[in-house]
């Protein structure tokens, strides 16, 4: 009988549901539908611009008794305008207000969210195309910000002491950046959320995080969040399609099940009820060892490269290689 792999245990002792719903561009109705069909993990972010809408959906679900708060796992992320230690509580409080919650289960610090321009302005790149400008005097190189964030007792211990964040983690960190962070961190991140799918398997990062007790969580596990072309490059991969045909499953289901068997939680996104249900049908079957081994034959390519976040003459990172520490 297949190991269902419905949860992974974090270094805090908490259990994170292995399949969550990515909420970028997701509506209130989609959240309600997803929860009713079985999702118990929402991956949110203030920069998605819909945390208030999600908050109304959660209140409706809790008030109607569809699900209890204690049975639910909710993640949110810190935006670049609040990387300084003194700004962290303000950002988290706004997220909690919008989500209508007393706490989040996981709060992530995102690395890949800003670029320095030659106009002496730090611009936060918004998914909607808008930008937010920060005063020149507030500019600090990224690793400096991260160091202060994790070293600061006010920023980190207050989150725990208040009970407003049950766990903290990071997103888009390379093994090298995690190593740099762990040299100064008082708290080992519970999670590193990164691009993960069969076309970008990140074995070095996987091994490093495993050795440090950091759980890997995969965004865009089907490639879909990053655009139609990238979705095709993941789900139309010949190995993936072959395995799906052998098992009588969809390529999307195989990609998600691959992640679970690899030890990653996965965060697919869909607004279709049928697809939401399909993406949850990954627990009562498994990929046999002989077929699982075939995934090592897939040519690897990072599909979400972050080229908008580098500049050759100014900024925190000057090349893609520097941004990812050569781990591409």
mmCIF file of C-alpha atoms in Angstrom:
data_model
loop_
_atom_site.group_PDB
_atom_site.id
_atom_site.type_symbol
_atom_site.label_atom_id
_atom_site.label_comp_id
_atom_site.label_asym_id
_atom_site.label_seq_id
_atom_site.Cartn_x
_atom_site.Cartn_y
_atom_site.Cartn_z
ATOM 1 C CA UNK A 1 0.000 0.000 0.000
ATOM 2 C CA UNK A 2 1.311 3.459 -0.932
ATOM 3 C CA UNK A 3 2.554 5.834 1.738
ATOM 4 C CA UNK A 4 0.004 8.629 1.572
ATOM 5 C CA UNK A 5 2.480 11.371 2.664
ATOM 6 C CA UNK A 6 -0.211 13.814 3.763
ATOM 7 C CA UNK A 7 2.074 15.781 6.113
ATOM 8 C CA UNK A 8 5.704 16.611 6.739
ATOM 9 C CA UNK A 9 7.044 17.402 10.206
ATOM 10 C CA UNK A 10 8.920 20.692 10.571
ATOM 11 C CA UNK A 11 11.840 21.324 12.927
ATOM 12 C CA UNK A 12 9.343 23.039 15.244
ATOM 13 C CA UNK A 13 7.380 19.819 15.605
ATOM 14 C CA UNK A 14 4.451 21.232 13.634
ATOM 15 C CA UNK A 15 3.031 19.289 10.696
ATOM 16 C CA UNK A 16 2.724 21.033 7.350
ATOM 17 C CA UNK A 17 0.183 19.543 4.908
ATOM 18 C CA UNK A 18 2.068 18.105 1.955
ATOM 19 C CA UNK A 19 -0.221 19.684 -0.661
ATOM 20 C CA UNK A 20 -1.158 23.329 -0.322
ATOM 21 C CA UNK A 21 -2.950 25.854 -2.494
ATOM 22 C CA UNK A 22 -0.878 28.607 -4.056
ATOM 23 C CA UNK A 23 -2.988 31.756 -3.800
ATOM 24 C CA UNK A 24 -1.430 34.157 -6.306
ATOM 25 C CA UNK A 25 -4.340 35.581 -8.375
ATOM 26 C CA UNK A 26 -6.765 33.305 -6.517
ATOM 27 C CA UNK A 27 -10.246 34.591 -5.627
ATOM 28 C CA UNK A 28 -12.351 34.285 -2.492
ATOM 29 C CA UNK A 29 -14.618 31.741 -4.197
ATOM 30 C CA UNK A 30 -11.651 29.594 -5.193
ATOM 31 C CA UNK A 31 -10.417 29.495 -1.601
ATOM 32 C CA UNK A 32 -13.859 28.442 -0.349
ATOM 33 C CA UNK A 33 -14.094 25.752 -3.018
ATOM 34 C CA UNK A 34 -10.577 24.491 -2.342
ATOM 35 C CA UNK A 35 -11.206 24.126 1.376
ATOM 36 C CA UNK A 36 -14.496 22.343 0.776
ATOM 37 C CA UNK A 37 -12.805 19.780 -1.485
ATOM 38 C CA UNK A 38 -10.098 19.114 1.088
ATOM 39 C CA UNK A 39 -7.253 21.658 1.073
ATOM 40 C CA UNK A 40 -5.940 22.506 4.535
ATOM 41 C CA UNK A 41 -2.893 24.555 3.572
ATOM 42 C CA UNK A 42 -2.935 28.021 1.987
ATOM 43 C CA UNK A 43 0.238 29.702 0.745
ATOM 44 C CA UNK A 44 -0.384 33.455 0.895
ATOM 45 C CA UNK A 45 1.669 36.651 0.562
ATOM 46 C CA UNK A 46 0.845 40.289 1.151
ATOM 47 C CA UNK A 47 2.288 41.190 -2.251
ATOM 48 C CA UNK A 48 -0.311 39.018 -3.977
ATOM 49 C CA UNK A 49 -2.801 41.734 -3.090
ATOM 50 C CA UNK A 50 -5.574 39.348 -2.076
ATOM 51 C CA UNK A 51 -4.976 38.579 1.610
ATOM 52 C CA UNK A 52 -7.998 40.650 2.599
ATOM 53 C CA UNK A 53 -10.175 38.698 0.161
ATOM 54 C CA UNK A 54 -8.764 35.433 1.490
ATOM 55 C CA UNK A 55 -9.508 36.650 4.995
ATOM 56 C CA UNK A 56 -13.199 37.003 4.165
ATOM 57 C CA UNK A 57 -13.164 33.481 2.717
ATOM 58 C CA UNK A 58 -11.552 32.073 5.863
ATOM 59 C CA UNK A 59 -14.013 33.853 8.142
ATOM 60 C CA UNK A 60 -16.898 32.421 6.130
ATOM 61 C CA UNK A 61 -15.425 28.919 6.351
ATOM 62 C CA UNK A 62 -14.713 29.149 10.076
ATOM 63 C CA UNK A 63 -18.100 30.713 10.888
ATOM 64 C CA UNK A 64 -19.918 28.035 8.890
ATOM 65 C CA UNK A 65 -18.013 25.276 10.648
ATOM 66 C CA UNK A 66 -16.496 23.930 7.441
ATOM 67 C CA UNK A 67 -13.076 23.823 9.072
ATOM 68 C CA UNK A 68 -11.556 24.819 12.392
ATOM 69 C CA UNK A 69 -8.612 27.205 12.583
ATOM 70 C CA UNK A 70 -6.516 24.658 14.478
ATOM 71 C CA UNK A 71 -6.929 22.165 11.636
ATOM 72 C CA UNK A 72 -5.629 24.628 9.069
ATOM 73 C CA UNK A 73 -2.088 25.649 8.031
ATOM 74 C CA UNK A 74 -1.589 29.166 6.679
ATOM 75 C CA UNK A 75 1.641 30.613 5.314
ATOM 76 C CA UNK A 76 2.363 34.233 4.450
ATOM 77 C CA UNK A 77 5.458 36.120 3.312
ATOM 78 C CA UNK A 78 7.273 39.331 4.134
ATOM 79 C CA UNK A 79 7.516 41.931 1.350
ATOM 80 C CA UNK A 80 10.682 43.921 0.636
ATOM 81 C CA UNK A 81 9.455 47.186 2.120
ATOM 82 C CA UNK A 82 9.540 45.559 5.551
ATOM 83 C CA UNK A 83 12.875 43.744 5.651
ATOM 84 C CA UNK A 84 14.306 45.939 8.391
ATOM 85 C CA UNK A 85 13.854 44.395 11.871
ATOM 86 C CA UNK A 86 11.715 47.223 13.206
ATOM 87 C CA UNK A 87 9.306 46.852 10.272
ATOM 88 C CA UNK A 88 8.667 43.119 10.634
ATOM 89 C CA UNK A 89 5.937 43.297 13.327
ATOM 90 C CA UNK A 90 4.077 45.964 11.360
ATOM 91 C CA UNK A 91 4.045 43.792 8.244
ATOM 92 C CA UNK A 92 2.918 40.700 10.099
ATOM 93 C CA UNK A 93 0.196 42.615 11.930
ATOM 94 C CA UNK A 94 -1.159 43.899 8.610
ATOM 95 C CA UNK A 95 -1.219 40.374 7.206
ATOM 96 C CA UNK A 96 -3.047 39.087 10.270
ATOM 97 C CA UNK A 97 -5.546 41.939 10.056
ATOM 98 C CA UNK A 98 -6.231 41.215 6.389
ATOM 99 C CA UNK A 99 -6.504 37.459 6.905
ATOM 100 C CA UNK A 100 -8.645 38.006 10.038
ATOM 101 C CA UNK A 101 -6.399 35.681 12.020
ATOM 102 C CA UNK A 102 -4.625 35.746 15.363
ATOM 103 C CA UNK A 103 -1.584 33.932 14.004
ATOM 104 C CA UNK A 104 -0.047 32.379 10.897
ATOM 105 C CA UNK A 105 1.487 28.934 10.978
ATOM 106 C CA UNK A 106 4.492 29.981 8.906
ATOM 107 C CA UNK A 107 5.977 33.366 7.995
ATOM 108 C CA UNK A 108 8.586 33.494 5.233
ATOM 109 C CA UNK A 109 11.212 36.068 4.358
ATOM 110 C CA UNK A 110 11.458 36.235 0.578
ATOM 111 C CA UNK A 111 14.854 36.846 -0.996
ATOM 112 C CA UNK A 112 13.937 37.388 -4.620
ATOM 113 C CA UNK A 113 11.897 40.558 -4.399
ATOM 114 C CA UNK A 114 13.850 43.658 -5.229
ATOM 115 C CA UNK A 115 16.308 45.305 -7.575
ATOM 116 C CA UNK A 116 18.527 48.372 -7.180
ATOM 117 C CA UNK A 117 18.304 50.782 -10.076
ATOM 118 C CA UNK A 118 20.821 53.342 -11.267
ATOM 119 C CA UNK A 119 18.388 56.122 -10.293
ATOM 120 C CA UNK A 120 19.437 55.530 -6.682
ATOM 121 C CA UNK A 121 16.068 53.974 -5.919
ATOM 122 C CA UNK A 122 15.268 50.573 -4.550
ATOM 123 C CA UNK A 123 12.202 49.328 -6.393
ATOM 124 C CA UNK A 124 10.104 46.490 -5.136
ATOM 125 C CA UNK A 125 8.898 44.586 -8.180
ATOM 126 C CA UNK A 126 5.171 43.976 -7.819
ATOM 127 C CA UNK A 127 3.522 41.105 -9.668
ATOM 128 C CA UNK A 128 0.927 43.533 -11.012
ATOM 129 C CA UNK A 129 3.623 45.611 -12.695
ATOM 130 C CA UNK A 130 3.557 48.408 -10.121
ATOM 131 C CA UNK A 131 6.635 49.405 -8.118
ATOM 132 C CA UNK A 132 7.192 50.695 -4.617
ATOM 133 C CA UNK A 133 10.055 53.110 -4.003
ATOM 134 C CA UNK A 134 12.095 53.147 -0.842
ATOM 135 C CA UNK A 135 14.197 56.127 0.287
ATOM 136 C CA UNK A 136 17.841 55.919 -0.696
ATOM 137 C CA UNK A 137 18.879 56.154 2.966
ATOM 138 C CA UNK A 138 16.988 52.915 3.644
ATOM 139 C CA UNK A 139 18.998 50.921 1.130
ATOM 140 C CA UNK A 140 20.986 48.092 2.640
ATOM 141 C CA UNK A 141 22.564 45.232 0.771
ATOM 142 C CA UNK A 142 20.381 42.164 0.894
ATOM 143 C CA UNK A 143 22.522 39.881 3.023
ATOM 144 C CA UNK A 144 22.948 42.706 5.513
ATOM 145 C CA UNK A 145 19.201 42.943 5.829
ATOM 146 C CA UNK A 146 18.846 39.219 6.278
ATOM 147 C CA UNK A 147 21.573 39.140 8.900
ATOM 148 C CA UNK A 148 19.888 41.900 10.879
ATOM 149 C CA UNK A 149 16.512 40.263 10.459
ATOM 150 C CA UNK A 150 17.584 36.953 11.943
ATOM 151 C CA UNK A 151 19.959 38.407 14.522
ATOM 152 C CA UNK A 152 17.395 40.813 15.882
ATOM 153 C CA UNK A 153 15.706 39.593 19.054
ATOM 154 C CA UNK A 154 12.987 42.183 18.499
ATOM 155 C CA UNK A 155 12.209 40.921 14.995
ATOM 156 C CA UNK A 156 12.355 37.200 15.645
ATOM 157 C CA UNK A 157 11.688 36.557 19.302
ATOM 158 C CA UNK A 158 8.719 38.921 19.303
ATOM 159 C CA UNK A 159 7.096 36.850 16.562
ATOM 160 C CA UNK A 160 7.413 33.723 18.707
ATOM 161 C CA UNK A 161 6.681 35.355 22.042
ATOM 162 C CA UNK A 162 3.522 36.947 20.712
ATOM 163 C CA UNK A 163 2.391 33.663 19.181
ATOM 164 C CA UNK A 164 1.625 35.492 15.940
ATOM 165 C CA UNK A 165 3.908 33.243 13.866
ATOM 166 C CA UNK A 166 4.197 29.605 14.873
ATOM 167 C CA UNK A 167 7.228 29.096 12.612
ATOM 168 C CA UNK A 168 9.486 31.260 10.440
ATOM 169 C CA UNK A 169 11.343 30.439 7.264
ATOM 170 C CA UNK A 170 12.742 31.767 4.026
ATOM 171 C CA UNK A 171 12.060 31.616 0.308
ATOM 172 C CA UNK A 172 14.389 31.466 -2.712
ATOM 173 C CA UNK A 173 17.528 30.814 -0.656
ATOM 174 C CA UNK A 174 20.439 28.954 -2.220
ATOM 175 C CA UNK A 175 22.486 26.523 -0.142
ATOM 176 C CA UNK A 176 25.206 29.162 0.136
ATOM 177 C CA UNK A 177 22.854 31.865 1.350
ATOM 178 C CA UNK A 178 21.344 29.459 3.852
ATOM 179 C CA UNK A 179 24.842 28.692 5.093
ATOM 180 C CA UNK A 180 25.596 32.394 5.487
ATOM 181 C CA UNK A 181 22.315 32.850 7.312
ATOM 182 C CA UNK A 182 22.856 29.954 9.691
ATOM 183 C CA UNK A 183 26.143 31.480 10.839
ATOM 184 C CA UNK A 184 24.212 34.319 12.490
ATOM 185 C CA UNK A 185 20.701 32.949 12.946
ATOM 186 C CA UNK A 186 19.310 32.351 16.420
ATOM 187 C CA UNK A 187 16.513 30.306 14.872
ATOM 188 C CA UNK A 188 17.014 27.738 12.118
ATOM 189 C CA UNK A 189 14.439 28.400 9.373
ATOM 190 C CA UNK A 190 11.693 25.793 9.393
ATOM 191 C CA UNK A 191 11.099 26.001 5.634
ATOM 192 C CA UNK A 192 12.814 27.138 2.455
ATOM 193 C CA UNK A 193 10.235 27.686 -0.277
ATOM 194 C CA UNK A 194 11.745 27.510 -3.777
ATOM 195 C CA UNK A 195 11.052 26.541 -7.377
ATOM 196 C CA UNK A 196 10.837 22.735 -7.406
ATOM 197 C CA UNK A 197 9.534 20.356 -10.064
ATOM 198 C CA UNK A 198 10.907 17.477 -12.169
ATOM 199 C CA UNK A 199 12.589 19.913 -14.593
ATOM 200 C CA UNK A 200 14.341 21.740 -11.705
ATOM 201 C CA UNK A 201 15.011 19.213 -8.955
ATOM 202 C CA UNK A 202 17.732 21.068 -6.993
ATOM 203 C CA UNK A 203 19.528 17.996 -5.546
ATOM 204 C CA UNK A 204 22.308 20.056 -3.906
ATOM 205 C CA UNK A 205 19.802 22.276 -2.114
ATOM 206 C CA UNK A 206 17.709 19.238 -1.206
ATOM 207 C CA UNK A 207 20.653 17.518 0.471
ATOM 208 C CA UNK A 208 21.783 20.675 2.243
ATOM 209 C CA UNK A 209 18.349 21.452 3.666
ATOM 210 C CA UNK A 210 17.883 17.839 4.735
ATOM 211 C CA UNK A 211 21.190 17.954 6.602
ATOM 212 C CA UNK A 212 20.111 21.096 8.476
ATOM 213 C CA UNK A 213 16.548 20.038 9.266
ATOM 214 C CA UNK A 214 15.025 22.624 6.907
ATOM 215 C CA UNK A 215 11.952 21.508 4.995
ATOM 216 C CA UNK A 216 11.806 22.267 1.271
ATOM 217 C CA UNK A 217 8.504 23.465 -0.133
ATOM 218 C CA UNK A 218 7.994 23.778 -3.885
ATOM 219 C CA UNK A 219 6.204 26.665 -5.554
ATOM 220 C CA UNK A 220 5.141 26.376 -9.201
ATOM 221 C CA UNK A 221 5.405 22.561 -8.952
ATOM 222 C CA UNK A 222 3.539 22.312 -12.250
ATOM 223 C CA UNK A 223 5.223 25.309 -13.854
ATOM 224 C CA UNK A 224 1.820 26.945 -14.222
ATOM 225 C CA UNK A 225 2.316 29.965 -11.976
ATOM 226 C CA UNK A 226 5.137 31.242 -14.177
ATOM 227 C CA UNK A 227 3.208 31.181 -17.449
ATOM 228 C CA UNK A 228 1.804 28.865 -20.089
ATOM 229 C CA UNK A 229 5.115 28.218 -21.850
ATOM 230 C CA UNK A 230 6.796 27.136 -18.615
ATOM 231 C CA UNK A 231 3.791 24.988 -17.721
ATOM 232 C CA UNK A 232 4.225 23.111 -20.988
ATOM 233 C CA UNK A 233 7.959 22.643 -20.413
ATOM 234 C CA UNK A 234 7.188 20.887 -17.146
ATOM 235 C CA UNK A 235 4.018 18.938 -17.876
ATOM 236 C CA UNK A 236 4.925 17.985 -21.439
ATOM 237 C CA UNK A 237 8.319 16.617 -20.498
ATOM 238 C CA UNK A 238 8.652 13.183 -22.186
ATOM 239 C CA UNK A 239 9.671 11.359 -18.999
ATOM 240 C CA UNK A 240 6.788 12.862 -17.065
ATOM 241 C CA UNK A 241 4.316 11.976 -19.800
ATOM 242 C CA UNK A 242 5.659 8.422 -20.034
ATOM 243 C CA UNK A 243 5.300 7.852 -16.300
ATOM 244 C CA UNK A 244 1.814 9.379 -16.312
ATOM 245 C CA UNK A 245 0.716 7.077 -19.132
ATOM 246 C CA UNK A 246 2.136 4.005 -17.372
ATOM 247 C CA UNK A 247 0.318 4.855 -14.149
ATOM 248 C CA UNK A 248 -2.926 6.103 -15.675
ATOM 249 C CA UNK A 249 -2.488 9.514 -14.075
ATOM 250 C CA UNK A 250 -2.178 13.043 -15.434
ATOM 251 C CA UNK A 251 1.283 14.606 -15.860
ATOM 252 C CA UNK A 252 0.301 17.162 -13.207
ATOM 253 C CA UNK A 253 -0.517 14.424 -10.697
ATOM 254 C CA UNK A 254 2.777 12.673 -11.406
ATOM 255 C CA UNK A 255 4.732 15.922 -10.960
ATOM 256 C CA UNK A 256 3.058 16.515 -7.602
ATOM 257 C CA UNK A 257 3.496 12.921 -6.430
ATOM 258 C CA UNK A 258 7.178 13.096 -7.436
ATOM 259 C CA UNK A 259 7.547 16.059 -5.094
ATOM 260 C CA UNK A 260 5.901 14.251 -2.189
ATOM 261 C CA UNK A 261 8.075 11.166 -2.640
ATOM 262 C CA UNK A 262 11.123 13.407 -2.863
ATOM 263 C CA UNK A 263 10.175 14.850 0.542
ATOM 264 C CA UNK A 264 8.856 18.250 -0.548
ATOM 265 C CA UNK A 265 5.505 19.852 0.141
ATOM 266 C CA UNK A 266 3.986 21.208 -3.065
ATOM 267 C CA UNK A 267 1.917 24.319 -3.763
ATOM 268 C CA UNK A 268 -0.067 23.975 -6.985
ATOM 269 C CA UNK A 269 -2.493 26.694 -8.011
ATOM 270 C CA UNK A 270 -5.768 26.432 -9.890
ATOM 271 C CA UNK A 271 -9.108 28.203 -10.086
ATOM 272 C CA UNK A 272 -10.860 25.138 -11.546
ATOM 273 C CA UNK A 273 -12.751 22.894 -9.126
ATOM 274 C CA UNK A 274 -12.010 19.850 -11.286
ATOM 275 C CA UNK A 275 -8.287 20.642 -11.323
ATOM 276 C CA UNK A 276 -8.292 21.380 -7.586
ATOM 277 C CA UNK A 277 -9.682 17.898 -6.979
ATOM 278 C CA UNK A 278 -7.250 16.299 -9.419
ATOM 279 C CA UNK A 279 -4.288 17.936 -7.705
ATOM 280 C CA UNK A 280 -5.379 16.417 -4.379
ATOM 281 C CA UNK A 281 -5.637 12.918 -5.833
ATOM 282 C CA UNK A 282 -2.000 12.103 -5.126
ATOM 283 C CA UNK A 283 -2.148 10.200 -1.843
ATOM 284 C CA UNK A 284 -3.354 6.631 -2.391
ATOM 285 C CA UNK A 285 -0.847 5.658 -5.089
ATOM 286 C CA UNK A 286 2.871 6.041 -5.667
ATOM 287 C CA UNK A 287 5.495 6.119 -8.398
ATOM 288 C CA UNK A 288 7.340 2.766 -8.409
ATOM 289 C CA UNK A 289 11.096 2.809 -7.853
ATOM 290 C CA UNK A 290 11.946 1.900 -11.459
ATOM 291 C CA UNK A 291 9.866 4.764 -12.840
ATOM 292 C CA UNK A 292 10.977 7.168 -10.099
ATOM 293 C CA UNK A 293 14.580 6.554 -11.167
ATOM 294 C CA UNK A 294 13.708 7.807 -14.651
ATOM 295 C CA UNK A 295 13.325 11.337 -13.305
ATOM 296 C CA UNK A 296 17.110 11.528 -12.939
ATOM 297 C CA UNK A 297 17.308 11.446 -16.740
ATOM 298 C CA UNK A 298 15.413 14.728 -17.136
ATOM 299 C CA UNK A 299 17.586 17.566 -18.378
ATOM 300 C CA UNK A 300 17.579 20.243 -15.696
ATOM 301 C CA UNK A 301 16.696 23.867 -16.359
ATOM 302 C CA UNK A 302 15.768 26.635 -13.945
ATOM 303 C CA UNK A 303 12.624 28.112 -15.442
ATOM 304 C CA UNK A 304 12.037 31.007 -13.042
ATOM 305 C CA UNK A 305 15.411 32.690 -13.367
ATOM 306 C CA UNK A 306 14.799 36.087 -11.766
ATOM 307 C CA UNK A 307 16.474 38.132 -14.511
ATOM 308 C CA UNK A 308 14.417 41.179 -13.495
ATOM 309 C CA UNK A 309 16.198 41.225 -10.155
ATOM 310 C CA UNK A 310 19.758 41.768 -11.363
ATOM 311 C CA UNK A 311 21.586 44.745 -12.879
ATOM 312 C CA UNK A 312 25.133 44.712 -14.328
ATOM 313 C CA UNK A 313 26.320 47.935 -12.683
ATOM 314 C CA UNK A 314 24.189 48.554 -9.603
ATOM 315 C CA UNK A 315 22.052 46.601 -7.252
ATOM 316 C CA UNK A 316 22.413 43.779 -4.763
ATOM 317 C CA UNK A 317 23.112 41.267 -7.564
ATOM 318 C CA UNK A 318 24.819 41.930 -10.879
ATOM 319 C CA UNK A 319 24.329 38.599 -12.655
ATOM 320 C CA UNK A 320 21.963 35.625 -12.538
ATOM 321 C CA UNK A 321 24.875 33.475 -11.373
ATOM 322 C CA UNK A 322 25.534 35.812 -8.452
ATOM 323 C CA UNK A 323 21.862 35.889 -7.527
ATOM 324 C CA UNK A 324 21.742 32.091 -7.274
ATOM 325 C CA UNK A 325 25.366 31.646 -6.135
ATOM 326 C CA UNK A 326 26.107 29.581 -9.235
ATOM 327 C CA UNK A 327 23.499 26.990 -8.219
ATOM 328 C CA UNK A 328 21.788 27.056 -11.623
#
